[in-house]
Coordinates of C-alpha atoms and ligand atoms in Angstrom, one line a residue:
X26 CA -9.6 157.4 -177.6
X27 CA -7.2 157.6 -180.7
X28 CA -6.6 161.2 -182.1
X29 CA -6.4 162.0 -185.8
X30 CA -2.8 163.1 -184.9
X31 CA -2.2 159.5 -184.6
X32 CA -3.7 158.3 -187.9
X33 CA -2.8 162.0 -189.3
X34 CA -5.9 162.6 -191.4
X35 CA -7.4 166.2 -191.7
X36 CA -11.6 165.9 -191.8
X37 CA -13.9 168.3 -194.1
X38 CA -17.6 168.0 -193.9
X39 CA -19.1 169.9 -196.5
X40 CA -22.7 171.0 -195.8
X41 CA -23.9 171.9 -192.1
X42 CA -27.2 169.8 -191.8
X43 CA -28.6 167.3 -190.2
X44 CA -26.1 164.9 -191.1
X45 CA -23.7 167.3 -191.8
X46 CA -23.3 168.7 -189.0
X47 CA -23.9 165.9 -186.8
X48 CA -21.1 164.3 -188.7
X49 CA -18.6 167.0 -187.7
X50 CA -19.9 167.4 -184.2
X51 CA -19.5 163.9 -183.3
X52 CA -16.1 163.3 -185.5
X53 CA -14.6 166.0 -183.5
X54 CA -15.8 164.3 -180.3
X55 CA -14.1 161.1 -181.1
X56 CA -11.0 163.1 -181.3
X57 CA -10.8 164.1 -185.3
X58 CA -9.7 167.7 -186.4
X59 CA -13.0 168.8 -188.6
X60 CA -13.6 171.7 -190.7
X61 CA -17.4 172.1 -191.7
X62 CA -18.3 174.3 -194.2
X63 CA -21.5 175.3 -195.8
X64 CA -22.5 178.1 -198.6
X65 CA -25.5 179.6 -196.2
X66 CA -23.7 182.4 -194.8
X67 CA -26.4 182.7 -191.9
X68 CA -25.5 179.3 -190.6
X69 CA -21.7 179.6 -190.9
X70 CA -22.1 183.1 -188.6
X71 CA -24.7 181.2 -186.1
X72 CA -22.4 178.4 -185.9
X73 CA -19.3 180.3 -185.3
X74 CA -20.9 182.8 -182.5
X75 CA -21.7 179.5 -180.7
X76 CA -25.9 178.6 -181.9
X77 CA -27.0 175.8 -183.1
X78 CA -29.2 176.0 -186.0
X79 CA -31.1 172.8 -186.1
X80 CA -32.7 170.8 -183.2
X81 CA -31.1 167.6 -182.3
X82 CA -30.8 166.0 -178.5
X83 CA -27.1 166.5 -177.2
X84 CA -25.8 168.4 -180.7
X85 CA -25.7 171.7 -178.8
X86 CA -22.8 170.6 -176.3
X87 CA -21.1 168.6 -178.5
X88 CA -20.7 171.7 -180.8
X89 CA -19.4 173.6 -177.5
X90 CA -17.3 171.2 -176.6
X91 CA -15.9 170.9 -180.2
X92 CA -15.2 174.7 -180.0
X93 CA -14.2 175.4 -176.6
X94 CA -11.0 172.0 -177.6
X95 CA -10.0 174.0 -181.2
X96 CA -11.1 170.4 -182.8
X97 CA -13.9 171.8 -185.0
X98 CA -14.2 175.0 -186.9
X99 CA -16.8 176.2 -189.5
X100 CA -16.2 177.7 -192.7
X101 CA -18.2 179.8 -195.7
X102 CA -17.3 177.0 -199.1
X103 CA -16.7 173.8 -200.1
X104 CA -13.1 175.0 -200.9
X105 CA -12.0 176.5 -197.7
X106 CA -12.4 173.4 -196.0
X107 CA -11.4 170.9 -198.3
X108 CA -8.3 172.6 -198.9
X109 CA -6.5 171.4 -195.9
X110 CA -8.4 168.1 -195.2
X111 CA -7.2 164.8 -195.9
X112 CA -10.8 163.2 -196.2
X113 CA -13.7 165.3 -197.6
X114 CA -17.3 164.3 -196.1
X115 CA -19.8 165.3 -198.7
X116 CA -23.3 165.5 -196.8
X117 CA -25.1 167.9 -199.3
X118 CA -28.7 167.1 -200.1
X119 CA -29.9 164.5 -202.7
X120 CA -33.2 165.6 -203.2
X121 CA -36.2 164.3 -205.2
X122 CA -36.5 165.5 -208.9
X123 CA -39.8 165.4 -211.1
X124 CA -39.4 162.4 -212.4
X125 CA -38.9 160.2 -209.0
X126 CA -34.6 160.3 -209.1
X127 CA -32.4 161.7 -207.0
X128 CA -31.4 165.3 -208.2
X129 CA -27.4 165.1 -207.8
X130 CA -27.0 168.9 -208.5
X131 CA -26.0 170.0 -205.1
X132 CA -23.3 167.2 -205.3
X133 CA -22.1 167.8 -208.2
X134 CA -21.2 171.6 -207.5
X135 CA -19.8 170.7 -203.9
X136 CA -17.6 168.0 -205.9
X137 CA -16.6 170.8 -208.7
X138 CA -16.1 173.4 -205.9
X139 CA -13.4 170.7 -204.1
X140 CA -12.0 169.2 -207.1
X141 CA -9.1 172.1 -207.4
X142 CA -7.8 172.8 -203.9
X143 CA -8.3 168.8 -202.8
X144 CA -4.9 167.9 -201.6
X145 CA -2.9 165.0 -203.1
X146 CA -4.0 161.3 -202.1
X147 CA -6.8 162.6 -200.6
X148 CA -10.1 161.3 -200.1
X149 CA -13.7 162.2 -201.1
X150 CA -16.6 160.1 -199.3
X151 CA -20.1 160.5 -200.0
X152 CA -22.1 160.1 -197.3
X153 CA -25.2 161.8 -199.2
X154 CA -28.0 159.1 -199.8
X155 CA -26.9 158.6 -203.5
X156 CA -27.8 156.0 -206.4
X157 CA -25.7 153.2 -207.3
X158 CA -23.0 154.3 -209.4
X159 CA -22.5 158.1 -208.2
X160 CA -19.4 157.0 -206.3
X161 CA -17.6 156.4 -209.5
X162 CA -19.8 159.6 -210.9
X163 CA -17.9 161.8 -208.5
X164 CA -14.7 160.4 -209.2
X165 CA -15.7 161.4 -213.2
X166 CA -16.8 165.4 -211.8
X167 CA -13.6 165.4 -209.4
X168 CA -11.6 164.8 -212.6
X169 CA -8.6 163.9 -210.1
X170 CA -6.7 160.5 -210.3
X171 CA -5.0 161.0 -207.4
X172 CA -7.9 160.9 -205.5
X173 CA -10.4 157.9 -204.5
X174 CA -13.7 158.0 -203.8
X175 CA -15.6 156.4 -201.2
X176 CA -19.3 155.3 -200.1
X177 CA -20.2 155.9 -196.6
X178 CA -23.7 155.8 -196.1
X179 CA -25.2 157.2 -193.3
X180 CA -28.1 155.5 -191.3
X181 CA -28.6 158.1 -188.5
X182 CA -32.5 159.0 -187.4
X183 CA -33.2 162.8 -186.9
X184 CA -34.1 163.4 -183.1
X185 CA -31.8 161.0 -182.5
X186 CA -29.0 161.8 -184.8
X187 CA -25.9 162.3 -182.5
X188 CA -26.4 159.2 -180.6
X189 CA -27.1 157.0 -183.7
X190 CA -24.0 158.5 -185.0
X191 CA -22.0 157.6 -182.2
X192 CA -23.3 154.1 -181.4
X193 CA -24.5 153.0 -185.2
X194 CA -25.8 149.1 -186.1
X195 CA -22.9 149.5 -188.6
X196 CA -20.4 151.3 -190.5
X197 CA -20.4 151.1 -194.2
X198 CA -17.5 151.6 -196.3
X199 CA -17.5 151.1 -200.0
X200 CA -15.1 151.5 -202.3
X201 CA -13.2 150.6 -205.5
X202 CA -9.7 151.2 -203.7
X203 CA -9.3 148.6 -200.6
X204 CA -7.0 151.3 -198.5
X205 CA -9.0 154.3 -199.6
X206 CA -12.0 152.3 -197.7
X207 CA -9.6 151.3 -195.0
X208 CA -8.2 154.9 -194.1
X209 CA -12.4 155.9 -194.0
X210 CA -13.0 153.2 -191.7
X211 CA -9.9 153.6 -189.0
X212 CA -11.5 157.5 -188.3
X213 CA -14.8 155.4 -186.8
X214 CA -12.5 152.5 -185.5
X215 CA -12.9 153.9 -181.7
X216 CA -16.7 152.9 -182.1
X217 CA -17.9 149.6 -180.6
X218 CA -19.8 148.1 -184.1
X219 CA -19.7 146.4 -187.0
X220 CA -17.9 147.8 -189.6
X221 CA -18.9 145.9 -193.5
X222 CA -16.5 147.1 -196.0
X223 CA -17.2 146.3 -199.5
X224 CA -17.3 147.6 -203.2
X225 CA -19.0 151.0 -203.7
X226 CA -22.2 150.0 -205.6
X227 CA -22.8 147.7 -202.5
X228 CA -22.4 150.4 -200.2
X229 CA -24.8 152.5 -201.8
X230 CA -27.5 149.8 -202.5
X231 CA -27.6 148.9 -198.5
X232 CA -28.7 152.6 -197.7
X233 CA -31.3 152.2 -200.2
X234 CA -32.4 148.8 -199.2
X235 CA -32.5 150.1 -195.9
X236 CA -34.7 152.6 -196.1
X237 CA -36.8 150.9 -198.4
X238 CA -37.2 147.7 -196.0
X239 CA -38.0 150.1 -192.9
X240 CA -40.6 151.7 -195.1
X241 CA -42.1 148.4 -195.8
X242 CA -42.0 147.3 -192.8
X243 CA -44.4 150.7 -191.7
X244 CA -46.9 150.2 -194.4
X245 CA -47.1 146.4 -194.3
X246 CA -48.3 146.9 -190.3
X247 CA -50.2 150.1 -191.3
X248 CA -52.3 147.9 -193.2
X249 CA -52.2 145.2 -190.7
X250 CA -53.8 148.1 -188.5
X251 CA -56.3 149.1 -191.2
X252 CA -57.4 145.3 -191.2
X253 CA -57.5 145.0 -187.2
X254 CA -60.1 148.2 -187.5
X255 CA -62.1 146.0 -190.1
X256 CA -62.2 142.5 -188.0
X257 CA -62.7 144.3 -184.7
X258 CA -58.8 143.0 -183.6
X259 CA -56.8 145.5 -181.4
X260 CA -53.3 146.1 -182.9
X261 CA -51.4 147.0 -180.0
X262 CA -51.1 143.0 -178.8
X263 CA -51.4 141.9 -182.9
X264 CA -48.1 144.2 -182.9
X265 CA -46.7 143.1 -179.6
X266 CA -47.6 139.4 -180.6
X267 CA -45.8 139.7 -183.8
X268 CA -43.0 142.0 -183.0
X269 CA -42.0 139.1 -180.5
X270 CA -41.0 137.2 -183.4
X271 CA -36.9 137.4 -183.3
X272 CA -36.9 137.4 -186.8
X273 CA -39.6 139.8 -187.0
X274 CA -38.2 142.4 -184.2
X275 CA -40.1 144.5 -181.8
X276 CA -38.3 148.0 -183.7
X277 CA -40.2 149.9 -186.1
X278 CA -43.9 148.1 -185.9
X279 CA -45.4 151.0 -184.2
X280 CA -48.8 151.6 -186.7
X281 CA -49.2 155.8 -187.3
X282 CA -50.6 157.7 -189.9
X283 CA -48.3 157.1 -192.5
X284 CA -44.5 157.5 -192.9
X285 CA -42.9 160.8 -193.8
X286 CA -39.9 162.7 -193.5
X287 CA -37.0 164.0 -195.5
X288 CA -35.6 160.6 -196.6
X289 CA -37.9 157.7 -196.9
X290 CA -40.1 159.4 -199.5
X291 CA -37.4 160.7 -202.0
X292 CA -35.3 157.4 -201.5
X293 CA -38.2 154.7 -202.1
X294 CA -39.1 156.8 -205.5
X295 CA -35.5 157.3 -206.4
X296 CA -35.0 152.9 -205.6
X297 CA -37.9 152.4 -207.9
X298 CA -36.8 154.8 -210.4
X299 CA -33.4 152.5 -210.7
X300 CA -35.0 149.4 -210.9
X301 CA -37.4 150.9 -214.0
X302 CA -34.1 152.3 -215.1
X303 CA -32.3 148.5 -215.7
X304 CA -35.9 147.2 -216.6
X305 CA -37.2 145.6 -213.1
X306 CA -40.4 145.9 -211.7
X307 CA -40.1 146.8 -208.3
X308 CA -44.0 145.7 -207.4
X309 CA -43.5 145.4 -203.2
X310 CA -41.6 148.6 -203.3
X311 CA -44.5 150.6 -205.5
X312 CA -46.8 149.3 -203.0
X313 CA -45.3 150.2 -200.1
X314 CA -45.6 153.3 -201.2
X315 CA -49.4 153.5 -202.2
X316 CA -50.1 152.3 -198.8
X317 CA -48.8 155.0 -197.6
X318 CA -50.8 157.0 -199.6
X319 CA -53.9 155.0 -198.4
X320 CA -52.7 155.7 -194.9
X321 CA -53.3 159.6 -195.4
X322 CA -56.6 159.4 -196.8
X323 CA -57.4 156.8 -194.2
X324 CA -56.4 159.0 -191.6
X325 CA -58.6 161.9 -192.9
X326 CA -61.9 159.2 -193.4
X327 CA -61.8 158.6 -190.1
X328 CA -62.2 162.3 -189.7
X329 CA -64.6 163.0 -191.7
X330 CA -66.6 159.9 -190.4
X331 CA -66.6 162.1 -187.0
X332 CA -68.1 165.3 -188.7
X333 CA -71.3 163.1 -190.5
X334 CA -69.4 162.3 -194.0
X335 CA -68.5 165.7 -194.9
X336 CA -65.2 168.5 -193.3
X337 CA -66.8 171.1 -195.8
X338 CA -66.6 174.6 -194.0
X339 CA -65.9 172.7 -190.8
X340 CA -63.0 173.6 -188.4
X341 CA -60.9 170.8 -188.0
X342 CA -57.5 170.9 -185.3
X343 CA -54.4 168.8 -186.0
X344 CA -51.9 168.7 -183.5
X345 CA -48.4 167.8 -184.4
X346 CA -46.6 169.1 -187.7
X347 CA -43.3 168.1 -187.2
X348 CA -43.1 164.2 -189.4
X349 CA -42.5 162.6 -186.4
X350 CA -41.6 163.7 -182.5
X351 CA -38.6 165.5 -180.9
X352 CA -38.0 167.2 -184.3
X353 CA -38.4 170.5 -185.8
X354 CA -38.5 168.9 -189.0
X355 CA -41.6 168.7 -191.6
X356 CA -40.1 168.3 -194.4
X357 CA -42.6 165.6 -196.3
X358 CA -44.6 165.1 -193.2
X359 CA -47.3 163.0 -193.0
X360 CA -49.2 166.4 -191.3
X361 CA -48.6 168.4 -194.6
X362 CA -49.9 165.4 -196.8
X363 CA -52.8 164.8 -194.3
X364 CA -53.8 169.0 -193.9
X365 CA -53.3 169.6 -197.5
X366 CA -56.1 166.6 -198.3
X367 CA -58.3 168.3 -195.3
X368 CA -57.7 171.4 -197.2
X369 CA -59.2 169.6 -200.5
X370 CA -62.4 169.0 -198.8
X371 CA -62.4 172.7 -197.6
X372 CA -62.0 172.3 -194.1
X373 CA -61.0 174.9 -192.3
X374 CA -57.3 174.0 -190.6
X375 CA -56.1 175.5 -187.5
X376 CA -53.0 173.6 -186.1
X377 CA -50.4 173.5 -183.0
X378 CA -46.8 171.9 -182.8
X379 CA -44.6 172.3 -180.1
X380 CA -41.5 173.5 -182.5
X381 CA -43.1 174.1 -185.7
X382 CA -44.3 177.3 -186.1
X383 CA -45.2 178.1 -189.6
X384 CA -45.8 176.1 -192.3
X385 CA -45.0 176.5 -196.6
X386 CA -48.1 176.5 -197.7
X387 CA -51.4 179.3 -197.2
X388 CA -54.5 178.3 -195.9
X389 CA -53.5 177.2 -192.5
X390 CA -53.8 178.5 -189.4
X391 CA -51.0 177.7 -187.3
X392 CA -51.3 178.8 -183.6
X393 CA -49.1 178.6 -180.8
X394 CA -50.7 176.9 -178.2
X395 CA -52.8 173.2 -178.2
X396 CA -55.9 174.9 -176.5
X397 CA -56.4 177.4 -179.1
X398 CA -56.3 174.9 -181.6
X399 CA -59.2 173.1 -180.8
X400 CA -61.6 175.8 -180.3
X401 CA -64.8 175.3 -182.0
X402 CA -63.4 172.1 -183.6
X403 CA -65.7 169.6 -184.8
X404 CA -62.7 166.6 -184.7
X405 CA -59.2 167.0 -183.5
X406 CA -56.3 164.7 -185.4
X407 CA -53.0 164.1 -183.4
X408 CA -50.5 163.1 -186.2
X409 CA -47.2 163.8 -184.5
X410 CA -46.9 161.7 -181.3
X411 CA -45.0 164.7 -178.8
X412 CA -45.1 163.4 -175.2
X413 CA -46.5 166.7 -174.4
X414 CA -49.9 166.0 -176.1
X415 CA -50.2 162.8 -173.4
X416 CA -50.1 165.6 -170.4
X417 CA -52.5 168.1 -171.4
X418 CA -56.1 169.2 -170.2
X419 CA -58.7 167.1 -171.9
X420 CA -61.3 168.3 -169.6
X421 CA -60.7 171.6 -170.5
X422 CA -60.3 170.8 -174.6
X423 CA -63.8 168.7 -174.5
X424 CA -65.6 171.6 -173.4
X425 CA -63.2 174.3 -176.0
X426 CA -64.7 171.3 -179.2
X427 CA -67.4 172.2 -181.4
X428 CA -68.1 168.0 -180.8
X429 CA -65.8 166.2 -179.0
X430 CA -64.0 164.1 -181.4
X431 CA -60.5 163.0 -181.7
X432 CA -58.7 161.0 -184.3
X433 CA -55.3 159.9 -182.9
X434 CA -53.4 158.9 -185.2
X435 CA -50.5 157.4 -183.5
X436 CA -52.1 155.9 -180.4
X437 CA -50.4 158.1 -178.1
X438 CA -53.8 159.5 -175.6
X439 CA -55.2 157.3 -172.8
X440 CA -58.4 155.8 -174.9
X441 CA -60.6 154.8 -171.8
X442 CA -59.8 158.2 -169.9
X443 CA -61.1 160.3 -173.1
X444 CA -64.0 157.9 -173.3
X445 CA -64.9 158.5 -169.6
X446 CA -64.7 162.3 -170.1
X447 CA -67.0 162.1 -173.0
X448 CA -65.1 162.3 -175.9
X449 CA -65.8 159.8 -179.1
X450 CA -62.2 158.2 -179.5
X451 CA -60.8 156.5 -182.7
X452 CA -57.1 155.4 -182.6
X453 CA -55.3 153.2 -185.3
X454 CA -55.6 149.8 -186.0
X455 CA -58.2 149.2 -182.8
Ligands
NAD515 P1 -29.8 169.3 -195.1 O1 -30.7 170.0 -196.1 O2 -30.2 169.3 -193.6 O3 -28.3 169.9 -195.1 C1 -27.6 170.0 -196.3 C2 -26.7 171.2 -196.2 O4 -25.8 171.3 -197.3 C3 -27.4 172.6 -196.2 O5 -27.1 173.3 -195.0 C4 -26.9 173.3 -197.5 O6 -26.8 174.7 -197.4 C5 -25.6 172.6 -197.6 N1 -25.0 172.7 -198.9 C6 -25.5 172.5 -200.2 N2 -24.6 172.6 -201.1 C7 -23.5 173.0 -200.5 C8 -22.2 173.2 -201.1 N3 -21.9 173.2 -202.3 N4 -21.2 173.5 -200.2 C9 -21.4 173.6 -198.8 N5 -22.7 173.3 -198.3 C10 -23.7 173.0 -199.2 O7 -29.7 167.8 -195.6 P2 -29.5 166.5 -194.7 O8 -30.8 166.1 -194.1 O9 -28.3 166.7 -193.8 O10 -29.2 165.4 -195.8 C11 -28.0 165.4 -196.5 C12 -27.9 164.1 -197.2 O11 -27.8 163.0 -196.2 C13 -29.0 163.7 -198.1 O12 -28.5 162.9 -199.2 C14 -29.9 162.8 -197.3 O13 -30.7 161.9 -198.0 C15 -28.9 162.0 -196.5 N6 -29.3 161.5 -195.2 C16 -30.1 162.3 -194.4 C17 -30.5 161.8 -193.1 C18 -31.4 162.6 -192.2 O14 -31.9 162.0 -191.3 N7 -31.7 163.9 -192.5 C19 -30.0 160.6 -192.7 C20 -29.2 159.8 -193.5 C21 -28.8 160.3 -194.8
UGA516 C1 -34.9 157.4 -191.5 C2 -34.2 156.1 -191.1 O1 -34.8 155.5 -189.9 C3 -32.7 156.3 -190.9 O2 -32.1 155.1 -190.6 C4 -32.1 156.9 -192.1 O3 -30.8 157.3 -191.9 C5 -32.9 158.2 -192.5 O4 -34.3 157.9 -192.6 C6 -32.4 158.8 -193.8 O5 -32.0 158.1 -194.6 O6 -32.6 160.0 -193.8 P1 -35.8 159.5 -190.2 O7 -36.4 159.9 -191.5 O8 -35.0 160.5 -189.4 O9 -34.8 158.3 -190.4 O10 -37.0 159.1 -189.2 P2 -37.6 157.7 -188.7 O11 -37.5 157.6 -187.3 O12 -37.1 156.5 -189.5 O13 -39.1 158.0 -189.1 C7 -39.6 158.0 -190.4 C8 -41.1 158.0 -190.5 O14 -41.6 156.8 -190.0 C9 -41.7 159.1 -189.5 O15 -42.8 159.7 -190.1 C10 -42.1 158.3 -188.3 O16 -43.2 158.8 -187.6 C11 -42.6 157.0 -189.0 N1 -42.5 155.8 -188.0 C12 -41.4 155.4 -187.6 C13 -43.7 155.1 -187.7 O17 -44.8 155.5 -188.2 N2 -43.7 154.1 -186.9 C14 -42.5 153.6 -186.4 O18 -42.6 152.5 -185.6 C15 -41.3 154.2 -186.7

């Protein structure tokens, strides 16, 4: 394993989330020197006395080990860690303004915080999901010629985020200065992958494209699905038939109740508000997105088909909050869109997630256990596909229901088995 001694850089992460501090965690492990800061006080002090503030699969002893070896520390401010780096990460949010952009606020203030203490030919990477052009946008707030400025996307998956990090599809460097982007790409060089170097606006465009593609790729066989339910085909083979395909790809054709999560919503609106920026009409990519809309109230029809047309005063359960499984995260999940339309029709909501415990908005009851859920429910919808939901009592839940009804949304529960016990079943896309 090389050591940063060897190439001699210094690493800063600014901002201690998801990617953040998965960033950190695993550029330690592959032998870099990190500083991580972040301005939330609360998660600099649970950090340093040894917690882990956000739930990610094999983060927890990689921040251990990190600590226990000296290799990475954490930090209150931008500033005190970029003051002694050699390459500044910026992984701050880039979140969704009212009009569809991407609101570069956060950004700019962690670039403005930097700019004065950032050390002579040092480096600044973005590896915030930005728009085309911020590279060089940074470079204008850093207001430092010395400095370059680099694109480094970042294509990790929460739930999975440390071992996408350390065993990525690519690496992605982009940049307007051919040994800046060099330098950025030797810290990842003991990783077995391809590593595309190109010019900055490049860079940032293949993040976008990405998402944007994968999102397609979810509504284009959510409506597959929808038309399987119309023509009386099953989608699991239709999926397994065409996911065979090598160009097609067996990845990412699983049919659900809609896509969510804290990046493919904000960054298809934020791609289509680019193209209708330079004038092009970005018709597959506005569709993909009123699919997914479609795939919500679809969801919710199939729920109120259950309870005789109308969810009016009934009690409906929904297991699963989190916007997909092994995450704490619900941040624009397809639960919240799917309760809050359940809410519109005056249902009464009680929900259940194994790590989600609360939720933003009133009108919800969120319980901590799956059985108390259900009571007295006239349907149950599983939207969040936890393995957990597989193991559970189904004897016991049909006789907790009001009716014994169940909308699964991702095709996760044993169909035939809930028929036999008595329950009416509908899944999607069969
Ligand atoms: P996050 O909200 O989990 O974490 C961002 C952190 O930055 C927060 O802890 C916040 O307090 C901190 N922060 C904000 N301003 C700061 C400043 N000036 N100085 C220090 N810390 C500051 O966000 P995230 O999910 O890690 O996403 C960050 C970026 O990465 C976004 O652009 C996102 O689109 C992109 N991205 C996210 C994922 C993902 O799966 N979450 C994957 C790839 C790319
Ligand atoms: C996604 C991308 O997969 C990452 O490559 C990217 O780095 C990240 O966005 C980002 O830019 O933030 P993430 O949002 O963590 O990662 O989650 P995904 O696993 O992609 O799931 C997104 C949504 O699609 C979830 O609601 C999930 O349930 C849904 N999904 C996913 C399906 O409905 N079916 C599938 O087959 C896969």
């Amino acid at each position: 394993m090389v050591r940063s001694e060897q190439v001699g850089e210094r690493v800063a992460v600014i901002g201690a989330g998801y990617v953040g501090l998965t960033t950190a965690a695993c550029l330690a492990h592959m032998g870099h020197e990190v500083v991580c800061a972040d301005i939330d006080e609360e998660r600099i002090a649970q950090l340093n006395a040894g917690e882990t503030p956000i739930f990610e699969q094999g983060l927890e002893s990689l921040l251990r080990e990190g600590r226990a070896n000296g290799r990475l520390t954490f930090v209150l401010g931008a500033a005190n860690a970029a003051a002694t780096a050699t390459i500044c990460f910026l992984c701050v949010p880039t979140p969704q303004s009212a009009d569809g952009a991407a609101d570069l606020q956060y950004l700019e203030v962690a670039a403005r915080q930097i700019a004065p203490v950032l050390g002579a030919d040092s480096i600044v990477v973005n590896k915030s999901t930005v728009p085309i052009g911020s590279t060089r946008v940074v470079a204008a707030w850093l207001e430092r010629a010395d400095v370059s400025v680099v694109s480094n996307p970042e294509f990790l998956r929460e739930g999975t985020a440390v071992h996408d990090f350390l065993h990525p599809d690519r690496v992605v460097v982009g940049a307007d200065d051919p040994a800046a982007a060099r330098r950025v790409a030797d810290l990842y060089q003991t990783l077995d992958t391809n590593t595309i170097v190109c010019d900055a606006a490049s860079a940032e465009m293949i993040k976008y494209a990405a998402n944007a593609y994968l999102a397609m790729k979810l509504s284009f066989v959510n409506s597959v699905a929808a038309l399987c339910e119309h023509v009386g085909a099953d989608c699991s083979p239709v999926v397994e038939g065409l996911g065979s395909d090598h160009r097609i790809g067996p990845h990412y054709l699983q049919p659900g109740p809609g896509w969510g999560g804290s990046c493919f919503p904000k960054d298809t609106l934020a791609l289509d508000w680019m193209a209708r920026e330079v004038d092009y009409r970005f018709d597959l990519l506005q569709t993909t997105v009123e699919v997914n809309e479609q795939q919500f109230d679809r969801t919710v029809a199939k729920a109120e088909a259950f309870a005789g047309g109308s969810l009016a005063g009934q009690q409906v359960a929904v297991w699963g909050l989190a916007f997909k499984a092994d995450t704490d995260d619900y941040r624009e999940s397809p639960a919240l869109h799917i309760v809050q339309r359940l809410l519109d029709v005056e249902a009464k909501v009680r929900a259940y997630d194994p790590e989600v415990r609360s939720l933003p908005f009133e009108g919800v009851d969120v319980v901590a256990d799956p059985y108390e859920a259900v009571e007295n429910a006239r349907v149950l919808l599983l939207i969040t596909e936890w393995d957990e939901f597989r193991w559970l009592d189904f004897d016991r839940i049909h006789r907790l229901m009001a009716t014994p009804h169940i909308v699964d949304g991702r095709n996760l529960l044993d169909r035939d088995q809930l028929r036999s016990i008595g329950f009416q079943y509908r899944g999607v896309g069969r």
